[in-house]
């Protein structure tokens, strides 16, 4: 029966996506609601909605009560847009239309070791997103923003940057991590580096007129081509999981920019010995499908860092699904 349930995993993912798109969690308040009331709130038919909710309740997403009403659970609240730990954007990103095209071709990706998106759409994954699937690109950006918001505070709390005058967040998105670090260290200078279209939407706090603008330098560009700033500490978070060649090139750029003794903190998901193995291994397979990348084991990450000229020191958990590798550039 467990195998039967597993092969219907797509039904579970589709049900979560449907609930997120319909806004069911947002419509359901603190008090249980009847299906009829919920259906009116989210503009669906009551019968099919009950079937959706019943399927989700089997997995702990919503709870069906003896009187036939439905109530929130710890998991269903994470589908609310206003929940501080909301996973709604992540749930949508992991079930976007392109994923349903790609997953059936996993056997081909495993045979070849190459992504399948190039064959599906005739172009590299992020080019496809931005040129042909702007709605999906928007979902990706919202998911990454929410994820960064949630992890930035944990990263800042973990890292001791006492004695450092500057920090550079490479591929830092809108700048949540660097903003959290600047809040923690009021005398520090921060650099935010990412693609132009990304840093154009940097946090208002970091841009002209913002309270952190005087201590922030926003640097647009492709860090896989060059890292044009020198800092005491470089942070690389969740971007060393693409193909091996671009990973090696980025690390080489960091080593050249920083020079001997520079501190480099790499933060990544791992697929070994973590509490989040099911999530991390699933994301690992998704990376194989879309960009030909991979999540790392402790050994593979350590090997790549050492090969790039870094000495690996402490390896510490940031949260259940992120680990920080504290490194220095070899002399």
mmCIF file with all atom_site columns, N, CA and C in Angstrom, residues 169 171-175 192-203 206-207 217-221:
data_model
loop_
_atom_site.group_PDB
_atom_site.id
_atom_site.type_symbol
_atom_site.label_atom_id
_atom_site.label_alt_id
_atom_site.label_comp_id
_atom_site.label_asym_id
_atom_site.label_entity_id
_atom_site.label_seq_id
_atom_site.pdbx_PDB_ins_code
_atom_site.Cartn_x
_atom_site.Cartn_y
_atom_site.Cartn_z
_atom_site.occupancy
_atom_site.B_iso_or_equiv
_atom_site.pdbx_formal_charge
_atom_site.auth_seq_id
_atom_site.auth_comp_id
_atom_site.auth_asym_id
_atom_site.auth_atom_id
_atom_site.pdbx_PDB_model_num
ATOM 1  N N  . UNK A 1 169 ? 27.802 39.593 -0.306  1.00 0.00 ? 169 UNK A N  1
ATOM 2  C CA . UNK A 1 169 ? 26.843 38.506 -0.515  1.00 0.00 ? 169 UNK A CA 1
ATOM 3  C C  . UNK A 1 169 ? 26.752 38.258 -2.016  1.00 0.00 ? 169 UNK A C  1
ATOM 4  N N  . UNK A 1 171 ? 25.460 36.553 -5.363  1.00 0.00 ? 171 UNK A N  1
ATOM 5  C CA . UNK A 1 171 ? 24.186 35.983 -5.772  1.00 0.00 ? 171 UNK A CA 1
ATOM 6  C C  . UNK A 1 171 ? 23.160 36.186 -4.676  1.00 0.00 ? 171 UNK A C  1
ATOM 7  N N  . UNK A 1 172 ? 23.216 37.352 -4.052  1.00 0.00 ? 172 UNK A N  1
ATOM 8  C CA . UNK A 1 172 ? 22.436 37.624 -2.843  1.00 0.00 ? 172 UNK A CA 1
ATOM 9  C C  . UNK A 1 172 ? 21.008 38.041 -3.063  1.00 0.00 ? 172 UNK A C  1
ATOM 10 N N  . UNK A 1 173 ? 20.531 37.985 -4.308  1.00 0.00 ? 173 UNK A N  1
ATOM 11 C CA . UNK A 1 173 ? 19.129 38.301 -4.562  1.00 0.00 ? 173 UNK A CA 1
ATOM 12 C C  . UNK A 1 173 ? 18.794 39.733 -4.201  1.00 0.00 ? 173 UNK A C  1
ATOM 13 N N  . UNK A 1 174 ? 17.745 39.913 -3.438  1.00 0.00 ? 174 UNK A N  1
ATOM 14 C CA . UNK A 1 174 ? 17.303 41.251 -3.057  1.00 0.00 ? 174 UNK A CA 1
ATOM 15 C C  . UNK A 1 174 ? 18.048 41.802 -1.852  1.00 0.00 ? 174 UNK A C  1
ATOM 16 N N  . UNK A 1 175 ? 18.897 40.976 -1.231  1.00 0.00 ? 175 UNK A N  1
ATOM 17 C CA . UNK A 1 175 ? 19.761 41.498 -0.173  1.00 0.00 ? 175 UNK A CA 1
ATOM 18 C C  . UNK A 1 175 ? 19.312 41.232 1.247   1.00 0.00 ? 175 UNK A C  1
ATOM 19 N N  . UNK A 1 192 ? 26.257 43.827 -2.256  1.00 0.00 ? 192 UNK A N  1
ATOM 20 C CA . UNK A 1 192 ? 25.261 42.914 -2.804  1.00 0.00 ? 192 UNK A CA 1
ATOM 21 C C  . UNK A 1 192 ? 25.546 42.728 -4.282  1.00 0.00 ? 192 UNK A C  1
ATOM 22 N N  . UNK A 1 193 ? 25.839 41.482 -4.679  1.00 0.00 ? 193 UNK A N  1
ATOM 23 C CA . UNK A 1 193 ? 26.149 41.190 -6.070  1.00 0.00 ? 193 UNK A CA 1
ATOM 24 C C  . UNK A 1 193 ? 25.146 40.191 -6.624  1.00 0.00 ? 193 UNK A C  1
ATOM 25 N N  . UNK A 1 194 ? 24.568 40.527 -7.766  1.00 0.00 ? 194 UNK A N  1
ATOM 26 C CA . UNK A 1 194 ? 23.685 39.609 -8.472  1.00 0.00 ? 194 UNK A CA 1
ATOM 27 C C  . UNK A 1 194 ? 23.438 40.174 -9.858  1.00 0.00 ? 194 UNK A C  1
ATOM 28 N N  . UNK A 1 195 ? 22.667 39.444 -10.666 1.00 0.00 ? 195 UNK A N  1
ATOM 29 C CA . UNK A 1 195 ? 22.365 39.899 -12.015 1.00 0.00 ? 195 UNK A CA 1
ATOM 30 C C  . UNK A 1 195 ? 21.630 41.229 -11.981 1.00 0.00 ? 195 UNK A C  1
ATOM 31 N N  . UNK A 1 196 ? 21.796 42.053 -13.008 1.00 0.00 ? 196 UNK A N  1
ATOM 32 C CA . UNK A 1 196 ? 21.166 43.385 -13.002 1.00 0.00 ? 196 UNK A CA 1
ATOM 33 C C  . UNK A 1 196 ? 19.666 43.357 -12.741 1.00 0.00 ? 196 UNK A C  1
ATOM 34 N N  . UNK A 1 197 ? 18.941 42.439 -13.386 1.00 0.00 ? 197 UNK A N  1
ATOM 35 C CA . UNK A 1 197 ? 17.493 42.408 -13.209 1.00 0.00 ? 197 UNK A CA 1
ATOM 36 C C  . UNK A 1 197 ? 17.096 42.015 -11.790 1.00 0.00 ? 197 UNK A C  1
ATOM 37 N N  . UNK A 1 198 ? 18.029 41.366 -11.072 1.00 0.00 ? 198 UNK A N  1
ATOM 38 C CA . UNK A 1 198 ? 17.758 40.966 -9.691  1.00 0.00 ? 198 UNK A CA 1
ATOM 39 C C  . UNK A 1 198 ? 18.017 42.127 -8.735  1.00 0.00 ? 198 UNK A C  1
ATOM 40 N N  . UNK A 1 199 ? 19.194 42.736 -8.825  1.00 0.00 ? 199 UNK A N  1
ATOM 41 C CA . UNK A 1 199 ? 19.519 43.817 -7.888  1.00 0.00 ? 199 UNK A CA 1
ATOM 42 C C  . UNK A 1 199 ? 18.723 45.082 -8.179  1.00 0.00 ? 199 UNK A C  1
ATOM 43 N N  . UNK A 1 200 ? 18.136 45.190 -9.362  1.00 0.00 ? 200 UNK A N  1
ATOM 44 C CA . UNK A 1 200 ? 17.226 46.308 -9.628  1.00 0.00 ? 200 UNK A CA 1
ATOM 45 C C  . UNK A 1 200 ? 16.059 46.291 -8.648  1.00 0.00 ? 200 UNK A C  1
ATOM 46 N N  . UNK A 1 201 ? 15.766 45.120 -8.095  1.00 0.00 ? 201 UNK A N  1
ATOM 47 C CA . UNK A 1 201 ? 14.679 44.983 -7.126  1.00 0.00 ? 201 UNK A CA 1
ATOM 48 C C  . UNK A 1 201 ? 15.203 44.742 -5.715  1.00 0.00 ? 201 UNK A C  1
ATOM 49 N N  . UNK A 1 202 ? 16.401 45.252 -5.432  1.00 0.00 ? 202 UNK A N  1
ATOM 50 C CA . UNK A 1 202 ? 16.970 45.114 -4.094  1.00 0.00 ? 202 UNK A CA 1
ATOM 51 C C  . UNK A 1 202 ? 16.064 45.771 -3.059  1.00 0.00 ? 202 UNK A C  1
ATOM 52 N N  . UNK A 1 203 ? 16.184 45.316 -1.831  1.00 0.00 ? 203 UNK A N  1
ATOM 53 C CA . UNK A 1 203 ? 15.370 45.875 -0.753  1.00 0.00 ? 203 UNK A CA 1
ATOM 54 C C  . UNK A 1 203 ? 15.489 47.399 -0.715  1.00 0.00 ? 203 UNK A C  1
ATOM 55 N N  . UNK A 1 206 ? 18.293 49.090 1.166   1.00 0.00 ? 206 UNK A N  1
ATOM 56 C CA . UNK A 1 206 ? 19.658 49.073 0.656   1.00 0.00 ? 206 UNK A CA 1
ATOM 57 C C  . UNK A 1 206 ? 19.881 50.101 -0.444  1.00 0.00 ? 206 UNK A C  1
ATOM 58 N N  . UNK A 1 207 ? 18.806 50.596 -1.014  1.00 0.00 ? 207 UNK A N  1
ATOM 59 C CA . UNK A 1 207 ? 18.914 51.529 -2.135  1.00 0.00 ? 207 UNK A CA 1
ATOM 60 C C  . UNK A 1 207 ? 18.893 52.973 -1.648  1.00 0.00 ? 207 UNK A C  1
ATOM 61 N N  . UNK A 1 217 ? 26.848 48.713 -1.028  1.00 0.00 ? 217 UNK A N  1
ATOM 62 C CA . UNK A 1 217 ? 27.233 48.908 -2.411  1.00 0.00 ? 217 UNK A CA 1
ATOM 63 C C  . UNK A 1 217 ? 26.548 47.811 -3.237  1.00 0.00 ? 217 UNK A C  1
ATOM 64 N N  . UNK A 1 218 ? 25.694 48.209 -4.161  1.00 0.00 ? 218 UNK A N  1
ATOM 65 C CA . UNK A 1 218 ? 24.994 47.249 -5.013  1.00 0.00 ? 218 UNK A CA 1
ATOM 66 C C  . UNK A 1 218 ? 25.758 47.114 -6.324  1.00 0.00 ? 218 UNK A C  1
ATOM 67 N N  . UNK A 1 219 ? 26.162 45.882 -6.647  1.00 0.00 ? 219 UNK A N  1
ATOM 68 C CA . UNK A 1 219 ? 27.031 45.642 -7.794  1.00 0.00 ? 219 UNK A CA 1
ATOM 69 C C  . UNK A 1 219 ? 26.341 44.680 -8.755  1.00 0.00 ? 219 UNK A C  1
ATOM 70 N N  . UNK A 1 220 ? 25.790 45.181 -9.869  1.00 0.00 ? 220 UNK A N  1
ATOM 71 C CA . UNK A 1 220 ? 25.156 44.286 -10.844 1.00 0.00 ? 220 UNK A CA 1
ATOM 72 C C  . UNK A 1 220 ? 26.189 43.575 -11.701 1.00 0.00 ? 220 UNK A C  1
ATOM 73 N N  . UNK A 1 221 ? 25.901 42.335 -12.041 1.00 0.00 ? 221 UNK A N  1
ATOM 74 C CA . UNK A 1 221 ? 26.805 41.585 -12.896 1.00 0.00 ? 221 UNK A CA 1
ATOM 75 C C  . UNK A 1 221 ? 26.653 40.096 -12.688 1.00 0.00 ? 221 UNK A C  1
#
